[in-house]
Structure formats: structure tokens, C-alpha cells
Tab-separated table of C-alpha atoms and ligand atoms in Angstrom:
chain	number	residue	atom	x	y	z
A	1	MET	CA	-43.907	-5.517	-20.228
A	2	LEU	CA	-42.829	-3.530	-17.177
A	3	TYR	CA	-44.954	-3.130	-14.058
A	4	PRO	CA	-44.462	-0.027	-11.885
A	5	CYS	CA	-43.686	-0.788	-8.233
A	6	ASN	CA	-47.101	-0.038	-6.758
A	7	GLU	CA	-48.877	-2.005	-4.065
A	8	GLU	CA	-50.977	-3.990	-6.515
A	9	ASN	CA	-48.071	-5.008	-8.748
A	10	ILE	CA	-45.833	-5.946	-5.827
A	11	LYS	CA	-48.637	-8.208	-4.559
A	12	LYS	CA	-48.949	-9.706	-8.005
A	13	ALA	CA	-45.208	-10.414	-8.130
A	14	ALA	CA	-45.387	-11.942	-4.641
A	15	ASP	CA	-48.215	-14.245	-5.779
A	16	ILE	CA	-46.041	-15.313	-8.708
A	17	LEU	CA	-43.157	-16.176	-6.359
A	18	ARG	CA	-45.485	-17.999	-3.965
A	19	SER	CA	-46.778	-20.162	-6.778
A	20	GLY	CA	-43.317	-21.121	-7.985
A	21	GLY	CA	-42.765	-18.448	-10.638
A	22	ILE	CA	-39.855	-16.050	-11.111
A	23	ALA	CA	-39.961	-12.241	-11.112
A	24	ALA	CA	-37.427	-9.449	-11.535
A	25	PHE	CA	-37.442	-6.647	-8.977
A	26	PRO	CA	-35.407	-3.557	-8.089
A	27	THR	CA	-33.024	-3.379	-5.159
A	28	GLU	CA	-30.816	-0.429	-4.240
A	29	THR	CA	-27.836	-2.120	-5.955
A	30	VAL	CA	-29.001	-3.828	-9.168
A	31	TYR	CA	-32.184	-5.605	-10.292
A	32	GLY	CA	-32.581	-9.152	-9.003
A	33	LEU	CA	-34.284	-12.181	-10.546
A	34	GLY	CA	-36.174	-13.740	-7.672
A	35	ALA	CA	-37.596	-17.128	-6.770
A	36	ASP	CA	-38.881	-18.528	-3.472
A	37	ALA	CA	-35.633	-19.712	-1.853
A	38	PHE	CA	-37.346	-22.830	-0.512
A	39	ASN	CA	-38.732	-23.898	-3.876
A	40	ALA	CA	-35.900	-25.788	-5.595
A	41	LYS	CA	-37.806	-26.053	-8.869
A	42	ALA	CA	-38.314	-22.299	-9.075
A	43	VAL	CA	-34.661	-21.728	-8.167
A	44	ALA	CA	-33.644	-24.142	-10.935
A	45	ARG	CA	-35.564	-21.990	-13.407
A	46	VAL	CA	-33.568	-18.930	-12.310
A	47	PHE	CA	-30.341	-20.792	-13.137
A	48	GLU	CA	-31.770	-21.818	-16.529
A	49	VAL	CA	-33.040	-18.388	-17.529
A	50	LYS	CA	-29.708	-16.791	-16.586
A	51	ARG	CA	-27.734	-19.655	-18.140
A	52	ARG	CA	-25.839	-19.629	-14.896
A	53	PRO	CA	-23.611	-22.582	-13.988
A	54	ARG	CA	-24.947	-24.624	-11.094
A	55	PHE	CA	-21.713	-24.220	-9.146
A	56	ASP	CA	-22.372	-20.506	-8.669
A	57	PRO	CA	-24.490	-20.004	-5.515
A	58	LEU	CA	-27.285	-17.449	-5.118
A	59	ILE	CA	-27.893	-14.808	-2.468
A	60	VAL	CA	-30.997	-15.288	-0.312
A	61	HIS	CA	-32.800	-11.994	0.313
A	62	ILE	CA	-34.657	-11.575	3.574
A	63	ALA	CA	-36.662	-8.686	5.039
A	64	ASP	CA	-36.712	-9.417	8.761
A	65	GLU	CA	-35.120	-11.424	11.546
A	66	ALA	CA	-37.544	-14.347	11.092
A	67	GLY	CA	-36.447	-14.711	7.470
A	68	PHE	CA	-32.810	-14.592	8.541
A	69	GLU	CA	-33.303	-17.353	11.081
A	70	ARG	CA	-34.997	-19.617	8.559
A	71	VAL	CA	-32.015	-19.574	6.200
A	72	ALA	CA	-28.854	-19.039	8.258
A	73	ARG	CA	-27.360	-19.995	11.585
A	74	LEU	CA	-25.676	-17.392	13.764
A	75	PRO	CA	-22.119	-18.186	14.866
A	76	PRO	CA	-21.980	-19.560	18.458
A	77	SER	CA	-22.567	-16.769	20.967
A	78	GLY	CA	-19.464	-15.561	22.738
A	79	THR	CA	-17.295	-15.963	19.621
A	80	ALA	CA	-15.734	-13.101	17.667
A	81	ALA	CA	-17.752	-14.161	14.616
A	82	TYR	CA	-20.946	-13.706	16.639
A	83	ARG	CA	-19.939	-10.188	17.650
A	84	TYR	CA	-18.929	-9.334	14.069
A	85	THR	CA	-22.274	-10.550	12.730
A	86	ALA	CA	-24.216	-8.487	15.251
A	87	ALA	CA	-22.136	-5.378	14.557
A	88	LEU	CA	-22.456	-5.733	10.783
A	89	LYS	CA	-26.199	-6.289	10.895
A	90	ALA	CA	-26.629	-3.257	13.137
A	91	ALA	CA	-24.420	-1.030	10.995
A	92	PHE	CA	-25.360	-2.044	7.443
A	93	TRP	CA	-28.713	-3.827	7.323
A	94	PRO	CA	-30.852	-3.102	5.479
A	95	GLY	CA	-28.291	-2.217	2.810
A	96	PRO	CA	-25.777	-3.390	0.210
A	97	LEU	CA	-23.913	-5.917	2.367
A	98	THR	CA	-24.247	-9.690	1.904
A	99	LEU	CA	-23.083	-11.962	4.717
A	100	VAL	CA	-21.906	-15.524	4.109
A	101	LEU	CA	-22.977	-17.632	7.089
A	102	THR	CA	-23.668	-21.249	7.977
A	103	LYS	CA	-26.657	-22.534	6.002
A	104	ARG	CA	-29.746	-24.100	7.536
A	105	PRO	CA	-30.232	-27.591	6.060
A	106	GLU	CA	-33.791	-26.703	4.977
A	107	VAL	CA	-32.437	-24.318	2.315
A	108	PRO	CA	-32.213	-26.359	-0.913
A	109	ALA	CA	-28.650	-27.308	-1.860
A	110	LEU	CA	-29.147	-25.803	-5.308
A	111	VAL	CA	-29.408	-22.297	-3.804
A	112	SER	CA	-25.937	-22.477	-2.324
A	113	ALA	CA	-24.449	-24.748	-5.012
A	114	GLY	CA	-23.930	-27.519	-2.497
A	115	LEU	CA	-21.912	-25.394	-0.063
A	116	ASP	CA	-22.735	-25.597	3.627
A	117	THR	CA	-22.799	-21.809	3.721
A	118	VAL	CA	-25.451	-19.398	2.494
A	119	ALA	CA	-25.168	-15.760	1.393
A	120	VAL	CA	-27.818	-13.578	3.044
A	121	ARG	CA	-28.793	-10.020	2.225
A	122	PHE	CA	-31.395	-7.618	3.637
A	123	PRO	CA	-31.958	-5.075	0.860
A	124	GLU	CA	-32.905	-1.497	1.638
A	125	HIS	CA	-35.214	-0.898	-1.325
A	126	PRO	CA	-38.809	-0.625	-0.025
A	127	ALA	CA	-40.321	-2.499	-3.002
A	128	ALA	CA	-37.826	-5.336	-2.521
A	129	GLN	CA	-38.627	-5.505	1.187
A	130	LYS	CA	-42.360	-5.611	0.532
A	131	LEU	CA	-41.999	-8.275	-2.151
A	132	ILE	CA	-39.875	-10.468	0.124
A	133	ALA	CA	-42.267	-10.067	3.058
A	134	LEU	CA	-45.340	-10.898	0.953
A	135	SER	CA	-43.790	-13.850	-0.829
A	136	GLY	CA	-42.803	-15.923	2.190
A	137	GLY	CA	-39.765	-14.129	3.577
A	138	ALA	CA	-36.816	-15.639	1.680
A	139	VAL	CA	-36.144	-14.830	-1.978
A	140	ALA	CA	-33.164	-16.330	-3.797
A	141	ALA	CA	-32.058	-13.804	-6.392
A	142	PRO	CA	-29.010	-13.285	-8.558
A	143	SER	CA	-28.659	-10.129	-10.606
A	144	ALA	CA	-31.245	-10.195	-13.409
A	145	ASN	CA	-28.847	-10.466	-16.356
A	146	PRO	CA	-27.609	-13.349	-18.486
A	147	PHE	CA	-24.598	-14.945	-16.794
A	148	GLY	CA	-21.399	-12.976	-17.340
A	149	TYR	CA	-23.061	-9.939	-18.924
A	150	LEU	CA	-23.514	-6.409	-17.528
A	151	SER	CA	-25.757	-6.160	-14.479
A	152	PRO	CA	-29.112	-4.389	-14.857
A	153	THR	CA	-29.620	-1.053	-13.104
A	154	ARG	CA	-32.920	-0.288	-14.876
A	155	ALA	CA	-35.979	-2.411	-15.571
A	156	GLU	CA	-35.424	-1.834	-19.310
A	157	HIS	CA	-32.070	-3.639	-19.054
A	158	VAL	CA	-33.882	-6.686	-17.671
A	159	LEU	CA	-36.511	-6.534	-20.394
A	160	GLU	CA	-33.873	-6.316	-23.144
A	161	GLN	CA	-31.753	-9.122	-21.719
A	162	LEU	CA	-34.253	-11.615	-20.323
A	163	GLY	CA	-37.532	-10.466	-21.904
A	164	ASP	CA	-40.291	-13.042	-21.931
A	165	SER	CA	-38.381	-15.706	-20.064
A	166	VAL	CA	-39.363	-14.161	-16.711
A	167	ASP	CA	-42.943	-14.081	-15.412
A	168	MET	CA	-42.938	-10.425	-14.387
A	169	ILE	CA	-40.621	-7.418	-14.205
A	170	LEU	CA	-41.236	-4.791	-11.511
A	171	ASP	CA	-40.026	-1.347	-12.573
A	172	GLY	CA	-38.589	0.864	-9.839
A	173	GLY	CA	-36.533	3.153	-12.083
A	174	SER	CA	-32.751	3.447	-11.839
A	175	THR	CA	-31.090	1.834	-8.856
A	176	SER	CA	-29.365	4.182	-6.427
A	177	VAL	CA	-26.137	2.354	-5.486
A	178	GLY	CA	-25.499	0.898	-8.940
A	179	VAL	CA	-22.969	-1.819	-8.081
A	180	GLU	CA	-23.776	-5.105	-6.362
A	181	SER	CA	-23.591	-5.705	-2.647
A	182	THR	CA	-20.307	-6.381	-0.918
A	183	VAL	CA	-20.048	-10.120	-0.184
A	184	LEU	CA	-18.371	-10.728	3.168
A	185	ASP	CA	-17.495	-14.179	4.478
A	186	ILE	CA	-17.853	-14.342	8.246
A	187	THR	CA	-17.671	-18.113	8.594
A	188	SER	CA	-13.887	-18.074	8.893
A	189	PRO	CA	-12.176	-16.648	11.999
A	190	HIS	CA	-11.281	-13.454	10.158
A	191	PRO	CA	-13.963	-11.795	7.975
A	192	SER	CA	-12.903	-11.431	4.350
A	193	ILE	CA	-14.391	-9.662	1.350
A	194	LEU	CA	-15.265	-12.098	-1.440
A	195	ARG	CA	-16.640	-9.368	-3.695
A	196	PRO	CA	-16.126	-5.611	-3.276
A	197	GLY	CA	-19.421	-3.734	-3.570
A	198	GLY	CA	-21.758	-1.110	-2.160
A	199	VAL	CA	-20.255	-1.097	1.351
A	200	SER	CA	-16.587	-0.165	1.189
A	201	ARG	CA	-13.792	-1.951	3.033
A	202	GLU	CA	-13.133	1.247	5.000
A	203	ARG	CA	-16.687	1.260	6.364
A	204	LEU	CA	-16.477	-2.419	7.310
A	205	GLU	CA	-13.208	-1.802	9.120
A	206	ASP	CA	-14.732	1.124	11.005
A	207	ALA	CA	-17.696	-0.950	12.120
A	208	LEU	CA	-15.567	-3.935	13.217
A	209	SER	CA	-12.437	-2.119	14.424
A	210	ILE	CA	-10.251	-4.697	12.633
A	211	ARG	CA	-8.502	-4.885	9.267
A	212	VAL	CA	-10.636	-6.574	6.635
A	213	TYR	CA	-8.948	-8.261	3.688
A	214	GLU	CA	-10.076	-9.035	0.209
A	215	SER	CA	-9.984	-12.730	-0.521
A	216	ALA	CA	-7.343	-13.689	-3.071
A	217	CYS	CA	-9.632	-16.500	-4.211
A	218	ALA	CA	-12.034	-13.972	-5.636
A	219	GLU	CA	-9.453	-13.300	-8.318
A	220	GLU	CA	-8.908	-16.847	-9.438
A	221	GLU	CA	-11.130	-18.052	-12.165
A	222	GLY	CA	-12.919	-21.267	-11.327
A	223	SER	CA	-11.461	-21.447	-7.852
A	224	ALA	CA	-14.108	-23.667	-6.380
A	225	VAL	CA	-13.487	-22.905	-2.758
A	226	ALA	CA	-14.372	-19.512	-1.362
A	227	SER	CA	-16.820	-18.087	-3.839
A	228	PRO	CA	-17.421	-20.026	-6.998
A	229	GLY	CA	-19.272	-17.188	-8.649
A	230	LEU	CA	-16.466	-14.713	-8.638
A	231	LEU	CA	-15.035	-15.690	-11.995
A	232	SER	CA	-12.539	-13.293	-13.456
A	233	CYS	CA	-14.562	-12.809	-16.640
A	234	HIS	CA	-17.807	-11.234	-15.545
A	235	TYR	CA	-19.848	-8.061	-15.847
A	236	ALA	CA	-18.757	-7.908	-19.481
A	237	PRO	CA	-20.216	-5.787	-22.266
A	238	ARG	CA	-20.506	-7.259	-25.768
A	239	LEU	CA	-17.757	-4.962	-27.055
A	240	PRO	CA	-14.151	-5.582	-26.027
A	241	LEU	CA	-13.167	-3.232	-23.221
A	242	SER	CA	-9.735	-1.806	-22.442
A	243	LEU	CA	-9.119	-0.355	-19.025
A	244	ILE	CA	-6.597	2.452	-18.680
A	245	ARG	CA	-5.160	4.149	-15.616
A	246	ARG	CA	-6.843	7.327	-14.478
A	247	GLY	CA	-5.439	10.386	-16.161
A	248	GLU	CA	-3.551	8.335	-18.745
A	249	VAL	CA	-3.886	10.039	-22.095
A	250	PHE	CA	-5.965	8.188	-24.623
A	251	THR	CA	-3.129	7.883	-27.115
A	252	CYS	CA	-4.616	5.069	-29.152
A	253	ARG	CA	-6.904	5.742	-32.084
A	254	THR	CA	-10.149	6.625	-30.455
A	255	GLN	CA	-12.562	7.317	-33.320
A	256	ASP	CA	-13.734	3.740	-33.278
A	257	ALA	CA	-14.009	3.519	-29.488
A	258	ALA	CA	-16.601	4.555	-26.933
A	259	LEU	CA	-14.702	6.402	-24.192
A	260	ILE	CA	-15.681	6.279	-20.552
A	261	TYR	CA	-14.053	8.909	-18.353
A	262	PHE	CA	-14.247	8.851	-14.579
A	263	ASN	CA	-14.602	12.568	-13.863
A	264	ARG	CA	-16.019	15.166	-16.233
A	265	ALA	CA	-14.315	17.996	-14.326
A	266	GLU	CA	-10.916	16.556	-15.326
A	267	HIS	CA	-11.821	16.501	-18.991
A	268	ARG	CA	-13.157	19.946	-19.764
A	269	GLY	CA	-13.347	20.389	-23.500
A	270	THR	CA	-14.242	16.774	-24.120
A	271	ALA	CA	-17.720	16.874	-25.534
A	272	ASP	CA	-20.554	14.601	-24.569
A	273	GLY	CA	-22.042	12.424	-27.233
A	274	LYS	CA	-20.007	11.027	-30.131
A	275	GLY	CA	-19.193	8.134	-27.871
A	276	SER	CA	-17.780	9.971	-24.836
A	277	PHE	CA	-19.257	9.256	-21.423
A	278	PHE	CA	-18.562	10.419	-17.881
A	279	LEU	CA	-19.179	8.353	-14.762
A	280	SER	CA	-19.338	11.423	-12.528
A	281	GLU	CA	-19.524	15.203	-12.788
A	282	THR	CA	-16.939	16.087	-10.149
A	283	GLY	CA	-15.276	12.829	-9.172
A	284	ASP	CA	-17.810	11.635	-6.617
A	285	LEU	CA	-17.350	7.873	-6.182
A	286	ALA	CA	-20.947	7.087	-5.210
A	287	GLU	CA	-22.211	8.965	-8.257
A	288	ALA	CA	-19.766	7.078	-10.476
A	289	ALA	CA	-20.850	3.716	-9.045
A	290	ALA	CA	-24.506	4.579	-9.579
A	291	SER	CA	-23.920	5.307	-13.261
A	292	LEU	CA	-21.370	2.548	-13.996
A	293	PHE	CA	-23.561	-0.186	-15.510
A	294	GLU	CA	-25.919	2.296	-17.170
A	295	THR	CA	-22.909	3.899	-18.878
A	296	LEU	CA	-21.494	0.514	-19.892
A	297	HIS	CA	-24.862	-0.435	-21.387
A	298	LEU	CA	-24.920	2.840	-23.350
A	299	ALA	CA	-21.303	2.497	-24.479
A	300	ASP	CA	-22.059	-1.052	-25.580
A	301	SER	CA	-24.777	0.159	-27.933
A	302	THR	CA	-22.884	3.007	-29.614
A	303	GLY	CA	-22.052	0.895	-32.656
A	304	LYS	CA	-18.328	1.499	-32.008
A	305	ALA	CA	-15.784	-1.296	-32.224
A	306	LYS	CA	-14.597	-1.173	-28.620
A	307	ILE	CA	-14.828	0.559	-25.256
A	308	ILE	CA	-11.964	2.313	-23.495
A	309	ALA	CA	-12.626	3.050	-19.828
A	310	GLU	CA	-10.624	5.014	-17.301
A	311	ALA	CA	-10.208	3.413	-13.862
A	312	ALA	CA	-11.676	5.063	-10.758
A	313	PRO	CA	-9.524	6.025	-7.737
A	314	ASP	CA	-8.770	2.800	-5.877
A	315	GLU	CA	-10.483	3.676	-2.616
A	316	GLY	CA	-13.905	3.215	-1.030
A	317	ILE	CA	-16.577	2.172	-3.510
A	318	GLY	CA	-14.066	3.011	-6.264
A	319	ARG	CA	-12.602	-0.449	-5.631
A	320	ALA	CA	-15.957	-2.026	-6.543
A	321	ILE	CA	-16.038	0.054	-9.750
A	322	ASN	CA	-12.514	-1.031	-10.687
A	323	ASP	CA	-13.282	-4.658	-9.825
A	324	ARG	CA	-16.160	-4.627	-12.334
A	325	LEU	CA	-14.078	-2.847	-14.993
A	326	VAL	CA	-11.135	-5.229	-14.600
A	327	ARG	CA	-13.445	-8.227	-15.032
A	328	ALA	CA	-15.171	-6.613	-18.018
A	329	ALA	CA	-11.769	-6.071	-19.639
A	330	ARG	CA	-10.486	-9.565	-18.924
A	331	ARG	CA	-13.241	-11.353	-20.723
A	332	ARG	CA	-11.842	-10.727	-24.178
A	333	GLU	CA	-8.259	-11.425	-23.253
A	334	ASP	CA	-9.251	-14.727	-21.663
A	335	GLY	CA	-11.379	-15.642	-24.680
B	1	TXA	O1	-26.431	-6.580	-4.901
B	1	TXA	C1	-26.516	-7.804	-5.045
B	1	TXA	O2	-25.891	-8.590	-4.348
B	1	TXA	C2	-27.467	-8.321	-6.154
B	1	TXA	C3	-28.896	-7.949	-5.779
B	1	TXA	C4	-29.913	-8.551	-6.719
B	1	TXA	O3	-29.140	-8.302	-4.461
B	1	TXA	N1	-27.317	-9.737	-6.321
B	1	TXA	C5	-26.223	-10.291	-6.889
B	1	TXA	O4	-26.308	-11.665	-7.029
B	1	TXA	O5	-25.277	-9.652	-7.277
B	1	TXA	P1	-25.319	-12.505	-7.948
B	1	TXA	O6	-25.889	-13.871	-7.958
B	1	TXA	O7	-25.161	-11.828	-9.252
B	1	TXA	O8	-23.968	-12.526	-7.165
B	1	TXA	C6	-23.876	-13.244	-5.943
B	1	TXA	C7	-22.441	-13.457	-5.582
B	1	TXA	C8	-21.790	-14.451	-6.504
B	1	TXA	O9	-20.505	-13.987	-6.830
B	1	TXA	C9	-21.732	-15.719	-5.672
B	1	TXA	O10	-20.641	-16.551	-6.000
B	1	TXA	C10	-21.596	-15.162	-4.268
B	1	TXA	O11	-22.389	-14.005	-4.265
B	1	TXA	N2	-22.108	-16.134	-3.296
B	1	TXA	C11	-23.381	-16.550	-3.156
B	1	TXA	N3	-23.473	-17.495	-2.192
B	1	TXA	C12	-22.236	-17.674	-1.704
B	1	TXA	C13	-21.675	-18.541	-0.709
B	1	TXA	N4	-22.423	-19.378	0.001
B	1	TXA	N5	-20.354	-18.454	-0.480
B	1	TXA	C14	-19.602	-17.580	-1.180
B	1	TXA	N6	-20.058	-16.747	-2.148
B	1	TXA	C15	-21.353	-16.813	-2.417
B	2	MG	MG1	-24.405	-11.064	-10.994
């Protein structure tokens, strides 16, 4: 059953978290499956329900400075890392940016998979903020999907995928950003993107006035160092997915495939329905990101044999879209 995000239901979800339960809730990126970050038993249940390997750390969601200080340590003042942290918090919080910082020892090791760092995010969604504030101020939450599968951008996705195994699902409708937060490591001397997401590299570079790189480790499956969770096979639909370059003609036999185009305006004459989908009307990247997982969910349930998806332009949030599509495509090839 789904519970609309009203005051009463948010309180109810907060009570569940306070008493060691787990609840799914909307954020501006994707739905999260939350537990009190300081309750290791509740966090363990999140790993179980998601069938998520214990080496893949969770993001801790906070809703104010007090919550931040309970989970993470700021870099020493006077350092570049300290200035970067301040600038990023000012520019992008609340919002779809997750910062990897030094962990406070009080945060259970399970949350961060034994790392001495912790990923912290201050979501912008008002229901998420209220839930976090009412439930103790620190909510560990991965995306609310079974490990490796498509992320949920609607409460119905959570219900279909996790159903009764969670104590409550708050329904806030479709999420607005549609891809997960950008994960940025600021524990090393030079900030690096571990996962492209809702805040583009360009915007990070503008805020910091430096070049920001994407970590090569993010691409290596099972690389245990920088970000264990960024396995190459991830975000995958049930159907095999082939990714093609933008504008490349779909020359293969397409009757048995669900087709996902990036921009409807470039494919006039291609009808909706019959397994054709469009991520955006006119090529707007934010619009395409917002509809990405929803479209993949729909394509996955067409009854076709496979999905063929066109890549987005490789810029801004388009890089996060392509990152998800590349991982979705790899799953089958890697077995
Ligand atoms: O938008 C989001 O970030 C959503 C919503 C619910 O907030 N959450 C989300 O969580 O996508 P999850 O668990 O699906 O992805 C978290 C990513 C994983 O790739 C994980 O490896 C990485 O963040 N991560 C978490 N803690 C980390 C750490 N200490 N160091 C490096 N990477 C970390
Ligand atoms: Mg996830």
C-alpha cells in the first residue's frame, strides 16, 4: 500500500524509522529505502531487502547542519578541501550532490561498508527533509530497488519491486531530477566524481573554479577502493539492452525491440506506442533525465525481446544518462 506524503504519513514513517523499521520515501532524484543511520540492525535489514552486497556503502541523508556534524568530519580549516566543501554545500545543498567525507566513528561500520569515509547528502525534496528531521536527523538510504535493477522514480516502482518487505512506502509522485545524485569524493586533494548524477561536472567546475575529473575506478567492476558500489553492471532492466550512438539508424530488426529515442523532434514520423519511447520532446537534457528510469521501466514491460536505446549528448546531465545506459547495456554482455 502507498501512503501519500502528508504530515500524518510522514510522521508515521518517521516513527517507523525511530523504532528500527525501514521505509521508502521520495527524494528529488529517485526513491530511497531509509533506516536510522545509527541503528546497525535496521541498516542491515536495508541490505537484506535490497539483496545488496555488504561491501557497497550507503549514503547518509541529513536535513541540517547538526545532522551533518553527527555523521561527517569537515576537512581541517585552511585546507583546499575545507574551502571546496564550504563552496559545494553553499552552491548545491539541498540538492542532488553527495559528498564523500571523513566518517565519524559513531556511524556504524556497516553503513559505509567498513570505509573510514561516509557519503552525505542533503536532499531537496520537502517530504524527505521532514522525514529526516522527524526521525532523528540521519537516514541511511540506498535507492529503493533490488540491487542492480532499475532505480525507482515512482512509488509504484518501489511497490512492484520491494512490496511487502518494507514497512511503509511514502508516495510523492514522480521524482523531478530522475537520476541519482552526483557522488563527489572530497577526501583526496583533488575532488573527483565517483558517480555522475543530478549535478553536472560543468556546474561543479563553475562552483569550484577548478577542473573536476571522473574517477576511473568508477568504471572498474569490483574495484574495492574508491567506490565499491559503482559496479559496471547496474541500473539494468530485465530485458537485454543495446545502446546505440545518437542519430545512428536503427538498422537491426526492430519489430521485437522496444526503442528508446533521445529526442522526439529528431524522429518526426516515428509513432508513439508499439514499443517506441522518447526521453524528451525537444532534446532537453533535464527532461530526458527525469524520464529515463520511468521509460526504462515501461520499455521493460512491453513484452518485447530486447531494448534498443539511443545515447544522449555527452554533456551536462547527459553524462549521467549515458552512464546509466552503458551500465544497463553491460549487464548482459558481462553475464
Ligand atoms: O540520489 C541518490 O543518491 C539516491 C537517493 C535515494 O538519495 N541514493 C542512491 O543510493 O543512489 P545508492 O545506494 O543506490 O548509491 C550510493 C552510491 C553507491 O554507488 C555507493 O558505492 C556510493 O554511493 N558510496 C556510498 N558511500 C560511499 C563512500 N563512503 N565512498 C565512496 N562511494 C560511496
Ligand atoms: Mg542504487
